[in-house]
Coordinates of C-alpha atoms in Angstrom, one line a residue:
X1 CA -7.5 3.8 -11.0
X2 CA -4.3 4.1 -12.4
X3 CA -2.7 0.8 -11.3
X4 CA -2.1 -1.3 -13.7
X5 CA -2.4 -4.6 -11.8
X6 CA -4.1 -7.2 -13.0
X7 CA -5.5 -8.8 -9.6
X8 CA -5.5 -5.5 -7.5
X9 CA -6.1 -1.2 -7.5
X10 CA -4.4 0.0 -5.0
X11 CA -3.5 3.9 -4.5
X12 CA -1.8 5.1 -1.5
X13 CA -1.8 9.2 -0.2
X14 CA 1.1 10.6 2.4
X15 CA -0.7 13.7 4.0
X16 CA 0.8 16.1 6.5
X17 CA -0.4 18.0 9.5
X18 CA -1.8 20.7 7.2
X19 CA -3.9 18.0 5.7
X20 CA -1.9 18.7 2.4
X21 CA -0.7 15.9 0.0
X22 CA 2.7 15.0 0.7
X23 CA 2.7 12.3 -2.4
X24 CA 0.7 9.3 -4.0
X25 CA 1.0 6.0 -5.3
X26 CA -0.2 3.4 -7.0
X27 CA 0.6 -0.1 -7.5
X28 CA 2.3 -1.4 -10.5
X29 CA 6.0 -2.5 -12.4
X30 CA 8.8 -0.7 -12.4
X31 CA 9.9 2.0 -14.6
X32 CA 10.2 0.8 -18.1
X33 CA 8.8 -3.2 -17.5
X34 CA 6.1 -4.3 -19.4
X35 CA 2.8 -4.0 -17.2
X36 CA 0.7 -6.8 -16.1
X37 CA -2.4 -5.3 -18.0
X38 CA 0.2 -6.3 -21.3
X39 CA 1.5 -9.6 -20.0
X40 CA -1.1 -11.2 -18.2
X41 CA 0.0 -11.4 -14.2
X42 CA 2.7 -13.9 -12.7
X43 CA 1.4 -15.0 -9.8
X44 CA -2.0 -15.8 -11.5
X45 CA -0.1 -17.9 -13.9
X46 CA 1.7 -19.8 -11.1
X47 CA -1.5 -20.0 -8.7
X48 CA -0.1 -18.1 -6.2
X49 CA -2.3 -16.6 -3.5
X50 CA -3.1 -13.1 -2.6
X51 CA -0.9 -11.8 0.2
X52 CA 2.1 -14.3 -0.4
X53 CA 5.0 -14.4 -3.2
X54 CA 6.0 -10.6 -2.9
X55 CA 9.0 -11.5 -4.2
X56 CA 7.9 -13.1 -7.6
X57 CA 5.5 -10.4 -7.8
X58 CA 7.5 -7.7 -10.4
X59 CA 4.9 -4.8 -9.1
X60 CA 6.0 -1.9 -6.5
X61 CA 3.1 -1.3 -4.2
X62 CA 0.9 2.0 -3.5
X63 CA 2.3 2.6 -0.3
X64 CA 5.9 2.1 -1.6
X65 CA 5.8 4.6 -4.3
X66 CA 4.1 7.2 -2.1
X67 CA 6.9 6.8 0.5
X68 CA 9.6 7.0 -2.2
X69 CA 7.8 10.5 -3.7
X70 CA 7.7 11.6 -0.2
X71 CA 11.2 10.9 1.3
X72 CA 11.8 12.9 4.1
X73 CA 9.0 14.6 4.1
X74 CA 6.7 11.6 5.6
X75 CA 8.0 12.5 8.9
X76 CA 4.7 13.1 11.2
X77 CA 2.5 12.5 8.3
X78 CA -0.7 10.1 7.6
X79 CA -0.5 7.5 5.0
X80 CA -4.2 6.8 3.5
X81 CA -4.5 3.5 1.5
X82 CA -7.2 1.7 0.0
X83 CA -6.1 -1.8 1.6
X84 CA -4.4 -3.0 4.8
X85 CA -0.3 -2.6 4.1
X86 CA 1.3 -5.7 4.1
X87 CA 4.4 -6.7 6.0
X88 CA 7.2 -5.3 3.6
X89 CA 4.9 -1.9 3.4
X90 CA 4.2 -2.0 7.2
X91 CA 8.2 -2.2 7.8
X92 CA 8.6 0.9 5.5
X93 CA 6.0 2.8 6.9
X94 CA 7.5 2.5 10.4
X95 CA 11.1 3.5 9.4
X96 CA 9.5 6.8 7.0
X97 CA 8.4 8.1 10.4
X98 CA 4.9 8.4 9.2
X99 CA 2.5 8.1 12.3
X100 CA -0.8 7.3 10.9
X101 CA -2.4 5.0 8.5
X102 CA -6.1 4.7 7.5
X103 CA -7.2 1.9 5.5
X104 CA -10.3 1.6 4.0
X105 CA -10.9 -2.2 3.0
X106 CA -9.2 -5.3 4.1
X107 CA -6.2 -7.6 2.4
X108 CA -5.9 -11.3 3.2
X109 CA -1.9 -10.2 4.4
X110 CA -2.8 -8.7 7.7
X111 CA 1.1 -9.0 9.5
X112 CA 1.8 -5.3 8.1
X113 CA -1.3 -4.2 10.9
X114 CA 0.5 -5.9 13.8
X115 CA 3.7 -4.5 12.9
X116 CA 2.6 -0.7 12.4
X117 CA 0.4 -0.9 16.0
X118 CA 3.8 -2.6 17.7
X119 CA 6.1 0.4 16.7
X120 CA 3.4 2.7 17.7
X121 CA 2.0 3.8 14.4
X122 CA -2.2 4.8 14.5
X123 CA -4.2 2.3 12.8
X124 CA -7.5 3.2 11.9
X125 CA -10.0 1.3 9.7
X126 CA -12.9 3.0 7.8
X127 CA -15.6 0.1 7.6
X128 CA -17.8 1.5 4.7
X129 CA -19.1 -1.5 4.7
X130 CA -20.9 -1.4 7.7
X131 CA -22.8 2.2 6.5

């Protein structure tokens, strides 16, 4: 709830063994930018598509700030997160050392998955949906 994203919430939790919070997350502009919630949101305004123009897109994402609160201390750790990581996240996942990731719902990027199962990082998928 506290992203301030226009098109997207999405919150991101780095827990350890002890099933203690490591960090969290959310999405939203760096420090000090005007937020998308004040400005209306870039990529709407250039009709770009969910999942692509990460790089137009002035927003860090959940997973990223929970991984930058954590530092070191992701090692071994689960990453919870709202939606599937994409493939920037998925690549910084890997490299925190964190060694599982639930996701709860689905995003339209889905190359972050096929990275985190091909460096051996648990994927597992709650399907509320289906309950």
């Amino acid at each position: 709830m506290r992203s301030t994203c226009v098109r997207h919430r999405f919150g991101a939790v780095v827990v350890n063994g002890k099933h203690e919070i490591v960090a969290t997350g959310y999405n939203g502009v760096v420090r000090g930018a005007p937020h998308c919630t004040e400005n209306g949101c870039i990529k709407n305004m250039r009709g770009i598509a969910s999942g692509t123009g990460h790089e137009i897109c002035p927003a860090v994402h959940a997973e990223q700030n929970a991984l930058i609160q954590a530092g070191r201390n992701a090692v071994n750790c689960a990453l919870y997160v709202n939606a599937f990581p994409c493939k920037i996240c998925a690549r910084l996942i890997v490299n925190s050392g964190i060694v599982r990731v639930v996701v709860s719902d689905e995003y339209t990027d889905k190359e972050g998955l096929e990275i985190l199962k091909a460096a051996g990082v648990e994927v597992m998928h709650l399907d509320y949906k289906e309950k």
